[in-house]
N, CA, C and O atoms as a Maestro MAE file, in Angstrom:
{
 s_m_m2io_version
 :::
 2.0.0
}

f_m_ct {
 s_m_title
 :::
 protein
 m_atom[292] {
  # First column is atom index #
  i_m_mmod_type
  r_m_x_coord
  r_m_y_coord
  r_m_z_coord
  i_m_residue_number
  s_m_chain_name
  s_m_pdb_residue_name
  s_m_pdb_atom_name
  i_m_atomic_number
  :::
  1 25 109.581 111.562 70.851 1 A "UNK " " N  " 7
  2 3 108.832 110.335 70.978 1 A "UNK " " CA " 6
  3 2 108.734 109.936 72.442 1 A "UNK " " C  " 6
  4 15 109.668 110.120 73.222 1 A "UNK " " O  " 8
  5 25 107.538 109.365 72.806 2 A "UNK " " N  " 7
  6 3 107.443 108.640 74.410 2 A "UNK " " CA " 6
  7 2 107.268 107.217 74.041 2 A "UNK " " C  " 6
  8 15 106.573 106.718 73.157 2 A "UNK " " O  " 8
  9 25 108.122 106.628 74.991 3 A "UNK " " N  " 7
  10 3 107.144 104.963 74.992 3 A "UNK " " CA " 6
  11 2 105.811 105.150 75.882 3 A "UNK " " C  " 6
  12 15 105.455 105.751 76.896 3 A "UNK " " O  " 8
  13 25 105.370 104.423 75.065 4 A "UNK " " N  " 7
  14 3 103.794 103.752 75.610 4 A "UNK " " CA " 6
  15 2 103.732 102.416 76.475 4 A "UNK " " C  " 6
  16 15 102.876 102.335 77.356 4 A "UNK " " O  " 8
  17 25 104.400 101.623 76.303 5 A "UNK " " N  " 7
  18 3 104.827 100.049 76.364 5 A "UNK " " CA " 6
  19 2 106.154 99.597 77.054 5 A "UNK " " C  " 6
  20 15 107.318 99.750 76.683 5 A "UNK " " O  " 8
  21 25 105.686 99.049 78.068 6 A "UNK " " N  " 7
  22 3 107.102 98.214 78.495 6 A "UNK " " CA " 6
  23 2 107.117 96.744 78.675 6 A "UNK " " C  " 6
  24 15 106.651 96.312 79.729 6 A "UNK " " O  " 8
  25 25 107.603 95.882 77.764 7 A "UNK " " N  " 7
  26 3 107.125 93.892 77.496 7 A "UNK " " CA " 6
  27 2 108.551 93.883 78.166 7 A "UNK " " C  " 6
  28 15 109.559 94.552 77.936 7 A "UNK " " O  " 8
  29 25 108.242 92.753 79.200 8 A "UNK " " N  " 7
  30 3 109.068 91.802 79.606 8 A "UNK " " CA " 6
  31 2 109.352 90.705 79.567 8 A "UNK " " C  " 6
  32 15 108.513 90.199 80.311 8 A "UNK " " O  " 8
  33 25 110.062 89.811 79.159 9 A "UNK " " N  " 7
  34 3 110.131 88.695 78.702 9 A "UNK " " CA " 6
  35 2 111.169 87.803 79.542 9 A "UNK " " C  " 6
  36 15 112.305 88.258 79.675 9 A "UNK " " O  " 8
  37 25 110.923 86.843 79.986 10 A "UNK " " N  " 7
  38 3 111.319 86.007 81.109 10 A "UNK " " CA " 6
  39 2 111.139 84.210 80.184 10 A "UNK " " C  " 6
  40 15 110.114 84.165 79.505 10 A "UNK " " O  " 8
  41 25 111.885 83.072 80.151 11 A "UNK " " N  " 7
  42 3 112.246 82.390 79.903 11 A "UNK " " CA " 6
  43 2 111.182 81.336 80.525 11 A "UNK " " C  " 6
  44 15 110.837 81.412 81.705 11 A "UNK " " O  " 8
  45 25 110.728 80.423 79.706 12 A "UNK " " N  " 7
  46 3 109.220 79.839 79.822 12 A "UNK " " CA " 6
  47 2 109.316 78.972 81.405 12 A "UNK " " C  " 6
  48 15 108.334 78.836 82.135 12 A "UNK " " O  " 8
  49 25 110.907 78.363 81.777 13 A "UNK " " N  " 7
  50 3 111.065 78.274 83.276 13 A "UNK " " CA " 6
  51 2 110.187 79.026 84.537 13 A "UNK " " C  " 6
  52 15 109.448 78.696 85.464 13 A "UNK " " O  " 8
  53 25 110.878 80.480 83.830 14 A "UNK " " N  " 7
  54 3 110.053 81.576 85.018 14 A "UNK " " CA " 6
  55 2 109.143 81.792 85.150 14 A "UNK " " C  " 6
  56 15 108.419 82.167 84.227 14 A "UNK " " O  " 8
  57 25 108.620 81.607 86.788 15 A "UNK " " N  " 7
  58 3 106.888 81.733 86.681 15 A "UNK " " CA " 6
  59 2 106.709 83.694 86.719 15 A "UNK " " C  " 6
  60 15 107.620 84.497 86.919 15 A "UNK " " O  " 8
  61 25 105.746 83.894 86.545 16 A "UNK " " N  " 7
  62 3 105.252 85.367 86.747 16 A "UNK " " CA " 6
  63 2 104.613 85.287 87.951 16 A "UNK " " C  " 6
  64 15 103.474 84.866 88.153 16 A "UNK " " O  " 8
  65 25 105.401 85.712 88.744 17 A "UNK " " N  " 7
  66 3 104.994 86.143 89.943 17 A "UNK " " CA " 6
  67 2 104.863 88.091 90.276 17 A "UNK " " C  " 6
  68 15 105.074 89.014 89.489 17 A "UNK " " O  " 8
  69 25 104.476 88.126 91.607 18 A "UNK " " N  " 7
  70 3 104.484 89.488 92.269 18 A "UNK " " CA " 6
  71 2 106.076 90.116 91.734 18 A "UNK " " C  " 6
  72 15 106.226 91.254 91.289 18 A "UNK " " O  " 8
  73 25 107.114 89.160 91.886 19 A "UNK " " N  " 7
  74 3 108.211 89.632 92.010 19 A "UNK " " CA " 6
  75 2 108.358 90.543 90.606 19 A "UNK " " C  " 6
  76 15 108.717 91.718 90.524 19 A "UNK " " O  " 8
  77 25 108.028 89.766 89.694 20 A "UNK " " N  " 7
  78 3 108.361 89.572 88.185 20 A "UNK " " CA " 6
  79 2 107.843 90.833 87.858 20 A "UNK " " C  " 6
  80 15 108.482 91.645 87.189 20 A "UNK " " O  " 8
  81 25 106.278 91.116 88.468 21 A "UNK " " N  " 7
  82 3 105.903 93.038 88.363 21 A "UNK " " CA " 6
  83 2 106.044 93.622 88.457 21 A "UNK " " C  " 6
  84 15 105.823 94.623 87.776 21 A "UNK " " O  " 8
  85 25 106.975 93.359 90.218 22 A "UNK " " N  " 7
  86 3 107.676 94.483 90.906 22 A "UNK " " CA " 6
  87 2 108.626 95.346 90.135 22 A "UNK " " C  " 6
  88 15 108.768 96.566 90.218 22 A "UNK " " O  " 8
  89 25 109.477 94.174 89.089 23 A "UNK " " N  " 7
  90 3 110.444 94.804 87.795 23 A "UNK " " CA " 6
  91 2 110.038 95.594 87.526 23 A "UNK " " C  " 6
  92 15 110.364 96.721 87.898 23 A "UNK " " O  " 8
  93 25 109.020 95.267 86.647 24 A "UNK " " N  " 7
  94 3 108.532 95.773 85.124 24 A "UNK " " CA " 6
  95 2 108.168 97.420 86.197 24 A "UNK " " C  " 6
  96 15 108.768 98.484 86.039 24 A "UNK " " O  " 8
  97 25 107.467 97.257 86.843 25 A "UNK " " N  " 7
  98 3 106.759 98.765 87.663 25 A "UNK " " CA " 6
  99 2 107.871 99.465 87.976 25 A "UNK " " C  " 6
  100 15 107.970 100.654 87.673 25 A "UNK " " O  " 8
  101 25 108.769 98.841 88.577 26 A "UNK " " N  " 7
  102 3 110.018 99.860 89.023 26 A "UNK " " CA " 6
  103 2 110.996 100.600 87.699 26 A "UNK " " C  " 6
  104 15 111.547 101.696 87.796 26 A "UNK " " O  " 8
  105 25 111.037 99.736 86.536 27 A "UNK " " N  " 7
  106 3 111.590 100.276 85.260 27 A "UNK " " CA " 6
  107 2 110.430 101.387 85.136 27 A "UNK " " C  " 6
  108 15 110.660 102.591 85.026 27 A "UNK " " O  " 8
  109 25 109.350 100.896 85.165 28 A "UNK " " N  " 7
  110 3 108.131 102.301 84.732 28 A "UNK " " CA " 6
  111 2 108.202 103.701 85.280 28 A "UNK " " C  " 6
  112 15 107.933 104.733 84.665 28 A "UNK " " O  " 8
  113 25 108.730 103.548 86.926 29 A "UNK " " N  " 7
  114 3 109.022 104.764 87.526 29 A "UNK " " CA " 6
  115 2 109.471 106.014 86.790 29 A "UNK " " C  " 6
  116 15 109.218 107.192 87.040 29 A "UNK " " O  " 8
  117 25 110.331 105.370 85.645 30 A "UNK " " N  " 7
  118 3 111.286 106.468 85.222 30 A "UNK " " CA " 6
  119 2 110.670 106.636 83.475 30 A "UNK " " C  " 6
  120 15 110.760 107.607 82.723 30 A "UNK " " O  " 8
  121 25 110.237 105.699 83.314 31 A "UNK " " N  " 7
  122 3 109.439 105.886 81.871 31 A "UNK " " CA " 6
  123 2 108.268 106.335 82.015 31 A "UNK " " C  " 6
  124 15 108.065 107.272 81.243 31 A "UNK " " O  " 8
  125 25 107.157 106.011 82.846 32 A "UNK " " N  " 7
  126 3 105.930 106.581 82.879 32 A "UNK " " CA " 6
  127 2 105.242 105.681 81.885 32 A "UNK " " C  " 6
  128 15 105.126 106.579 81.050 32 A "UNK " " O  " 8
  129 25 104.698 104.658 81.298 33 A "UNK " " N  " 7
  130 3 104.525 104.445 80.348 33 A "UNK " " CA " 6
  131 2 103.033 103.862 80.641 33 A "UNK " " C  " 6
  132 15 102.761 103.618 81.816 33 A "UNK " " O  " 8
  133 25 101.801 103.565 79.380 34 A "UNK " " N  " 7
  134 3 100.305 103.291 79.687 34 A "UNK " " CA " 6
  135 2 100.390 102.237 79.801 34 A "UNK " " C  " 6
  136 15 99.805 101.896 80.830 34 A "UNK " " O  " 8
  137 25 101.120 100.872 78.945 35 A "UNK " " N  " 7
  138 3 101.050 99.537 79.415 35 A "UNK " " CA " 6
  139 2 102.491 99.060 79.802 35 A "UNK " " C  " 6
  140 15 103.619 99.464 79.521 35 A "UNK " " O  " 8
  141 25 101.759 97.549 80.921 36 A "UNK " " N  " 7
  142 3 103.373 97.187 81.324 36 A "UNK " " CA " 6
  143 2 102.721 95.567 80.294 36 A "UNK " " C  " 6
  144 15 101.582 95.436 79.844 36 A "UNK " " O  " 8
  145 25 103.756 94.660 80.191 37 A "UNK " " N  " 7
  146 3 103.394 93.237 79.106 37 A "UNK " " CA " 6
  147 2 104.516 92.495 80.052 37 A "UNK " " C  " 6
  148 15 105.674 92.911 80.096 37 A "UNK " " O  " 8
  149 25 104.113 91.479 80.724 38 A "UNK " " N  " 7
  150 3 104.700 91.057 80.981 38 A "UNK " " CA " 6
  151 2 104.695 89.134 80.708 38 A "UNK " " C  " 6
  152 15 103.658 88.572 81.061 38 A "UNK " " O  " 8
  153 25 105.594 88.425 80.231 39 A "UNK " " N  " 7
  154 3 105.134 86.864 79.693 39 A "UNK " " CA " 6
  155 2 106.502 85.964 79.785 39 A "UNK " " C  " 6
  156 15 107.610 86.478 79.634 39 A "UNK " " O  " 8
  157 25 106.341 84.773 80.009 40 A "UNK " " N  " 7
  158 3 107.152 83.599 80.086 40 A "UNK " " CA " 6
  159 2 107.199 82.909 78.581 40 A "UNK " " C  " 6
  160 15 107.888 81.920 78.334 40 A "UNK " " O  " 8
  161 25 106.601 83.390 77.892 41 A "UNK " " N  " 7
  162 3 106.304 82.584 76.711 41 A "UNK " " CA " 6
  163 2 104.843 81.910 76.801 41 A "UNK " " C  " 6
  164 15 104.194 81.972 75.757 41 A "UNK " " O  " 8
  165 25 104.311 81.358 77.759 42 A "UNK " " N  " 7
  166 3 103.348 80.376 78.423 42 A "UNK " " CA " 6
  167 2 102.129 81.138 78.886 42 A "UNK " " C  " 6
  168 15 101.015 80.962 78.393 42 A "UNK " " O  " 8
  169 25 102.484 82.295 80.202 43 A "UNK " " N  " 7
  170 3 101.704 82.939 80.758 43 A "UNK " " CA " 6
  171 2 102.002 84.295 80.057 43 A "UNK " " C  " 6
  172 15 103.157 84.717 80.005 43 A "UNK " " O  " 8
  173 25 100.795 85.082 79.434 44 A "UNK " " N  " 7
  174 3 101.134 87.065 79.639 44 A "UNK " " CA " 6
  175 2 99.788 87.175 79.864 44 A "UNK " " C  " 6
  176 15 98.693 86.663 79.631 44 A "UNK " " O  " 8
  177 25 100.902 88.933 80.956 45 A "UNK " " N  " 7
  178 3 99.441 89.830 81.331 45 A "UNK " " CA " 6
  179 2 99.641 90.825 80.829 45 A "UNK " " C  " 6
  180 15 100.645 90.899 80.119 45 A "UNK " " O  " 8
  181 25 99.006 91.688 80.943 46 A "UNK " " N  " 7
  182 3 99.080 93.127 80.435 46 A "UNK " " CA " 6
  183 2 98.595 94.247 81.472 46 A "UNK " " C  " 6
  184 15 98.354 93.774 82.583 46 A "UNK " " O  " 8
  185 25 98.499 94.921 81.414 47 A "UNK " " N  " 7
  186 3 97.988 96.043 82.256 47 A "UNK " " CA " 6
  187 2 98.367 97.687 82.020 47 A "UNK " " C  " 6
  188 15 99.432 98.285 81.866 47 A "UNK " " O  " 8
  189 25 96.918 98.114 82.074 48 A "UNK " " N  " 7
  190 3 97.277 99.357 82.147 48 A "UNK " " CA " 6
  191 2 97.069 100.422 82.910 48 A "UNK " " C  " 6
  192 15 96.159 100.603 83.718 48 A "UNK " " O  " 8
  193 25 98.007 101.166 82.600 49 A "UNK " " N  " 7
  194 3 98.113 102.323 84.016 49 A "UNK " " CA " 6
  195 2 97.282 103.287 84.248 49 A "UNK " " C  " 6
  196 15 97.033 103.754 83.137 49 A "UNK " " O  " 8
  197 25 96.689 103.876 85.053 50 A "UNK " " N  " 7
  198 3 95.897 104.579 85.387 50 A "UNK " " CA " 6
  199 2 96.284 105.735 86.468 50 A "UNK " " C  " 6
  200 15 95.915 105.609 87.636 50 A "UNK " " O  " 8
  201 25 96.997 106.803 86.066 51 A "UNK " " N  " 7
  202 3 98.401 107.589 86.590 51 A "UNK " " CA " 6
  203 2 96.949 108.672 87.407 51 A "UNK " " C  " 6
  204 15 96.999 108.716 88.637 51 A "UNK " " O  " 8
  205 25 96.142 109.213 86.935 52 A "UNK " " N  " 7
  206 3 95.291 110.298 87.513 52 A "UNK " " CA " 6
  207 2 94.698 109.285 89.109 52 A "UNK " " C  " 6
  208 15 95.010 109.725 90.216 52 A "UNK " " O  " 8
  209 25 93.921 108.060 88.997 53 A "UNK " " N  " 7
  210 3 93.449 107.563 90.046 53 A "UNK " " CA " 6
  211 2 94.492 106.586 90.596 53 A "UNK " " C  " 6
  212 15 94.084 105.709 91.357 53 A "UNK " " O  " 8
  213 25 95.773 106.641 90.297 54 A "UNK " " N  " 7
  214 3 96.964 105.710 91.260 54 A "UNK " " CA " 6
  215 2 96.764 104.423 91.271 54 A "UNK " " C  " 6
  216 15 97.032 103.652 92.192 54 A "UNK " " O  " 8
  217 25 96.133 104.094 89.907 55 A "UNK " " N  " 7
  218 3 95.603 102.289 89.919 55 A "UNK " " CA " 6
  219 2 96.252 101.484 88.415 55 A "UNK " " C  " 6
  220 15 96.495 102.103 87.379 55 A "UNK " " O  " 8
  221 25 96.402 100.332 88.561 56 A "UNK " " N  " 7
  222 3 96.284 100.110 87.521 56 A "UNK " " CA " 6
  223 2 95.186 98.829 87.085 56 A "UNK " " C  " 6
  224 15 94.955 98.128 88.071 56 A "UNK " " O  " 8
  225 25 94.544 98.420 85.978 57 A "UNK " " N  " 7
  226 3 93.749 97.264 85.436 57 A "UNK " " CA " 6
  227 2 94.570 96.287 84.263 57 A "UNK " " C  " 6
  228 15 95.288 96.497 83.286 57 A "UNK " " O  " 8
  229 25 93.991 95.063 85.000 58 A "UNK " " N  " 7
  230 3 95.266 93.744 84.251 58 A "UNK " " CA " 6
  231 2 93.913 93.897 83.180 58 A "UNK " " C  " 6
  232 15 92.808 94.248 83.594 58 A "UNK " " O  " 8
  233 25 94.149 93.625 81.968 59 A "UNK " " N  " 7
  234 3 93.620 93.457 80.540 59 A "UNK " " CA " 6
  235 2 93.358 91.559 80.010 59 A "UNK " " C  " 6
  236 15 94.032 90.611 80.416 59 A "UNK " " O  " 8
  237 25 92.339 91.511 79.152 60 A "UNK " " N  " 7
  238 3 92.318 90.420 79.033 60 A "UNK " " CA " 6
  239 2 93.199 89.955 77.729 60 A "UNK " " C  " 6
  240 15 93.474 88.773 77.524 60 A "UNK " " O  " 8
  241 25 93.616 91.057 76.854 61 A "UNK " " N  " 7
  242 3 94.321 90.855 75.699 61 A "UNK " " CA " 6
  243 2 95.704 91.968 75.725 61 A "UNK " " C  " 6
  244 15 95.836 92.829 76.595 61 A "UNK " " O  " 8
  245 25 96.503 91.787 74.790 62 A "UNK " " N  " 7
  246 3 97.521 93.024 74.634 62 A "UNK " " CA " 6
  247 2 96.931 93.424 73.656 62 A "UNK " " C  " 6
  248 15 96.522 92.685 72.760 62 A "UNK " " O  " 8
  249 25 96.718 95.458 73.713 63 A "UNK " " N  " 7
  250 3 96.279 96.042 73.042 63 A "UNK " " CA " 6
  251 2 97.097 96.310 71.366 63 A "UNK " " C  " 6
  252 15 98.296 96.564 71.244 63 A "UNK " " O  " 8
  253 25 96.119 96.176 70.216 64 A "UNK " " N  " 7
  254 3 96.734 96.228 69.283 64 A "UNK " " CA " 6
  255 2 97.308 97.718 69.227 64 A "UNK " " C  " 6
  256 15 96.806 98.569 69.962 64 A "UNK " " O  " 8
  257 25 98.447 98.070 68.285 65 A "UNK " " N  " 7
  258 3 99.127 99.007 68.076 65 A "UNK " " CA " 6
  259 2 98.251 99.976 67.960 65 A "UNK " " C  " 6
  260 15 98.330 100.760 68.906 65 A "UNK " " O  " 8
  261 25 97.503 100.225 67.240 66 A "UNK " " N  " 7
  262 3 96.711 101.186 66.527 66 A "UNK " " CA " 6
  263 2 96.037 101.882 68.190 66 A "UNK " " C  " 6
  264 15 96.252 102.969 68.726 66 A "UNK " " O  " 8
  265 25 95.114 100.618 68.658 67 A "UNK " " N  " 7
  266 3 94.691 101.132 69.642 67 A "UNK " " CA " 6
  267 2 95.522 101.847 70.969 67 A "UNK " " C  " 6
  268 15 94.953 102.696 71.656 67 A "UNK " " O  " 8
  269 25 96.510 101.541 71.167 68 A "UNK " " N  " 7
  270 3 97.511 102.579 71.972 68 A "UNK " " CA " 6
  271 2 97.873 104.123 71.527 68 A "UNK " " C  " 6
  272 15 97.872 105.208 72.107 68 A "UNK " " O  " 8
  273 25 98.172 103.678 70.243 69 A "UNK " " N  " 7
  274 3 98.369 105.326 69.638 69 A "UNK " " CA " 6
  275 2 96.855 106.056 69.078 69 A "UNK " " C  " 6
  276 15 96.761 106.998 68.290 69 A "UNK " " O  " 8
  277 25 95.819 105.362 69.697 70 A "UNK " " N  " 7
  278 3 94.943 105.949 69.407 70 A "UNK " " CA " 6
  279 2 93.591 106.244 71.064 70 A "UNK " " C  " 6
  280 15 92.381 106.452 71.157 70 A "UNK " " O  " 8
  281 25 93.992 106.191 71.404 71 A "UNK " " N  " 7
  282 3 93.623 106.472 73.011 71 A "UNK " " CA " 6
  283 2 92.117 106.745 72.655 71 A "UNK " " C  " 6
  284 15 91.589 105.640 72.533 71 A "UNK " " O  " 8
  285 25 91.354 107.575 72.473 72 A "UNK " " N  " 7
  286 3 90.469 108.132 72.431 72 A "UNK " " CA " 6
  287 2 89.071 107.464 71.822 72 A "UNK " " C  " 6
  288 15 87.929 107.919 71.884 72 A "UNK " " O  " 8
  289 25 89.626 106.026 71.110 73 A "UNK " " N  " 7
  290 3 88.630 105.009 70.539 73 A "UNK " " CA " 6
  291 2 87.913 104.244 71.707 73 A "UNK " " C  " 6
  292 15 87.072 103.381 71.455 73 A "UNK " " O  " 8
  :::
 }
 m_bond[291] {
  # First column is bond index #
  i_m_from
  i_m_to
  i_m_order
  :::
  1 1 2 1
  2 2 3 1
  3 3 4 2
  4 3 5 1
  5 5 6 1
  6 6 7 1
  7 7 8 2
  8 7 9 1
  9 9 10 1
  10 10 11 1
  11 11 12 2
  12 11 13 1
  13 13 14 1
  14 14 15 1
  15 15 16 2
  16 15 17 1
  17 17 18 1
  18 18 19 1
  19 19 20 2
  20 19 21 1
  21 21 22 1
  22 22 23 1
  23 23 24 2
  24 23 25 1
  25 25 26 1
  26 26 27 1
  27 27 28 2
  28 27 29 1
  29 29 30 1
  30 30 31 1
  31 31 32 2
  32 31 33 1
  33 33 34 1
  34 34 35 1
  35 35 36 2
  36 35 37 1
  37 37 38 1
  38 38 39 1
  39 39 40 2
  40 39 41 1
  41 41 42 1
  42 42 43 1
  43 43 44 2
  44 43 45 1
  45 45 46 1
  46 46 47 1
  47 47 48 2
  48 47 49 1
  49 49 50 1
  50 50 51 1
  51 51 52 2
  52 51 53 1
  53 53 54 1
  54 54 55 1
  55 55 56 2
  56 55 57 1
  57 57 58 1
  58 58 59 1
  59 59 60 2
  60 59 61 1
  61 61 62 1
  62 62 63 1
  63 63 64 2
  64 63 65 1
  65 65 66 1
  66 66 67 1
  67 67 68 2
  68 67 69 1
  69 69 70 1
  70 70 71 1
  71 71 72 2
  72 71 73 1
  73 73 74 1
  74 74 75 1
  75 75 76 2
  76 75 77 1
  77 77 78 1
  78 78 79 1
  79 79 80 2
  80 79 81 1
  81 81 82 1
  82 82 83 1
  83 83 84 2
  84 83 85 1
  85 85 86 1
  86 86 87 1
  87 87 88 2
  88 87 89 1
  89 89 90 1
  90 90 91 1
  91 91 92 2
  92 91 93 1
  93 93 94 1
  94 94 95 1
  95 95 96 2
  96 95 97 1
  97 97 98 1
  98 98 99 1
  99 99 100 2
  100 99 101 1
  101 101 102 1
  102 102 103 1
  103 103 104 2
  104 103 105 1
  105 105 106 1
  106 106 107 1
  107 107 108 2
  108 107 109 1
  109 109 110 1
  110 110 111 1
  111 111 112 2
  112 111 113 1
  113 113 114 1
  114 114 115 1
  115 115 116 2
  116 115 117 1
  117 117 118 1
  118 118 119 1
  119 119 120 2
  120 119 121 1
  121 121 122 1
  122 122 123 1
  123 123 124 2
  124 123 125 1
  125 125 126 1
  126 126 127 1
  127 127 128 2
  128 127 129 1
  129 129 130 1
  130 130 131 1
  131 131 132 2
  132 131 133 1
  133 133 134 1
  134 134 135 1
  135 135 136 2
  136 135 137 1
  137 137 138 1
  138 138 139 1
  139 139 140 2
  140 139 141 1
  141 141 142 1
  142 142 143 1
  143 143 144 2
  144 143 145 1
  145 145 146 1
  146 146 147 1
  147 147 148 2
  148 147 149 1
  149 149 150 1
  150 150 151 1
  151 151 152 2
  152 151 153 1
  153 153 154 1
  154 154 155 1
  155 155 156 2
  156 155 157 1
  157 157 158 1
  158 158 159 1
  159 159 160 2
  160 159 161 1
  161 161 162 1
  162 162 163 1
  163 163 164 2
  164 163 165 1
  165 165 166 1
  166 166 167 1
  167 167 168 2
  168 167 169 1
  169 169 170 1
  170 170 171 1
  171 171 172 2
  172 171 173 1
  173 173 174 1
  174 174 175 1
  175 175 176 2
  176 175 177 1
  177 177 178 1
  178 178 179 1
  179 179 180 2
  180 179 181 1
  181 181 182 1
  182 182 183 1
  183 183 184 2
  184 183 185 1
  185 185 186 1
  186 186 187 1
  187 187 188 2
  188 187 189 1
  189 189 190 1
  190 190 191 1
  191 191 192 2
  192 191 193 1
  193 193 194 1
  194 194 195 1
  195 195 196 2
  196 195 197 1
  197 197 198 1
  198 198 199 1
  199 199 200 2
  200 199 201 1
  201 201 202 1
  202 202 203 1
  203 203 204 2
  204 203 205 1
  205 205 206 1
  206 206 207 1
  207 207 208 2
  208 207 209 1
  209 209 210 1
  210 210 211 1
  211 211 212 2
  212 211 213 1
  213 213 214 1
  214 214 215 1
  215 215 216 2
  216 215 217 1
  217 217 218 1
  218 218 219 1
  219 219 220 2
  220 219 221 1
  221 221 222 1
  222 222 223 1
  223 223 224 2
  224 223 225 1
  225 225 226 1
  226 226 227 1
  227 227 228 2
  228 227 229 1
  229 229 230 1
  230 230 231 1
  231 231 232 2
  232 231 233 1
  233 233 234 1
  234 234 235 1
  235 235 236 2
  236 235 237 1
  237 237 238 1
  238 238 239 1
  239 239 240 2
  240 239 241 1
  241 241 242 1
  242 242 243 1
  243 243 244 2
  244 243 245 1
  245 245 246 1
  246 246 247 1
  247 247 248 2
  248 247 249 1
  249 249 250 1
  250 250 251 1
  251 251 252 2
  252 251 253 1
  253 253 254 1
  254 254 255 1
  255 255 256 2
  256 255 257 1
  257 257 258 1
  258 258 259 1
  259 259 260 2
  260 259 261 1
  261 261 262 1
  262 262 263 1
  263 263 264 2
  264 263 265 1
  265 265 266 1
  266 266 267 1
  267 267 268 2
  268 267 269 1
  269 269 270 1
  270 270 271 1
  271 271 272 2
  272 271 273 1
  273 273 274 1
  274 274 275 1
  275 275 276 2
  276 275 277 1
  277 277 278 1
  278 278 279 1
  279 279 280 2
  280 279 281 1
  281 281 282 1
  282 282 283 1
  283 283 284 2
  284 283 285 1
  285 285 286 1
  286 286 287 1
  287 287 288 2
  288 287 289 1
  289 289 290 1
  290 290 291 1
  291 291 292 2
  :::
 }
}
């Protein structure tokens, strides 16, 4: 099995900042994974990775299940 997904969850106090990504991306180093989720309860973003062009795109929704394990839709 691979993860696909890495959600971070931070306490509705914490704002989501740069810092708060820097996490989630540096845990990814070693997972590799297509989305990072990151939320206070208040604020989430999502984003996904784009490993061939070294980019990634913030999303306007978190992708439903189906659609992750189904890439090709």
């Amino acid at each position: 099995l691979q993860p696909r997904m890495i959600m971070e969850y931070k306490a509705p106090t914490i704002e989501i900042t740069q810092k708060v990504f820097d996490q989630i991306a540096a845990y990814n180093l070693l997972l590799h994974v297509d989305y990072l989720v990151m939320s206070n309860g208040l604020q989430h973003y999502c984003c996904r990775m784009d490993y061939e062009n070294r980019r990634y795109e913030f999303l306007r929704d978190i992708p439903d299940y189906n659609d992750i394990n189904n890439p090709q839709q």
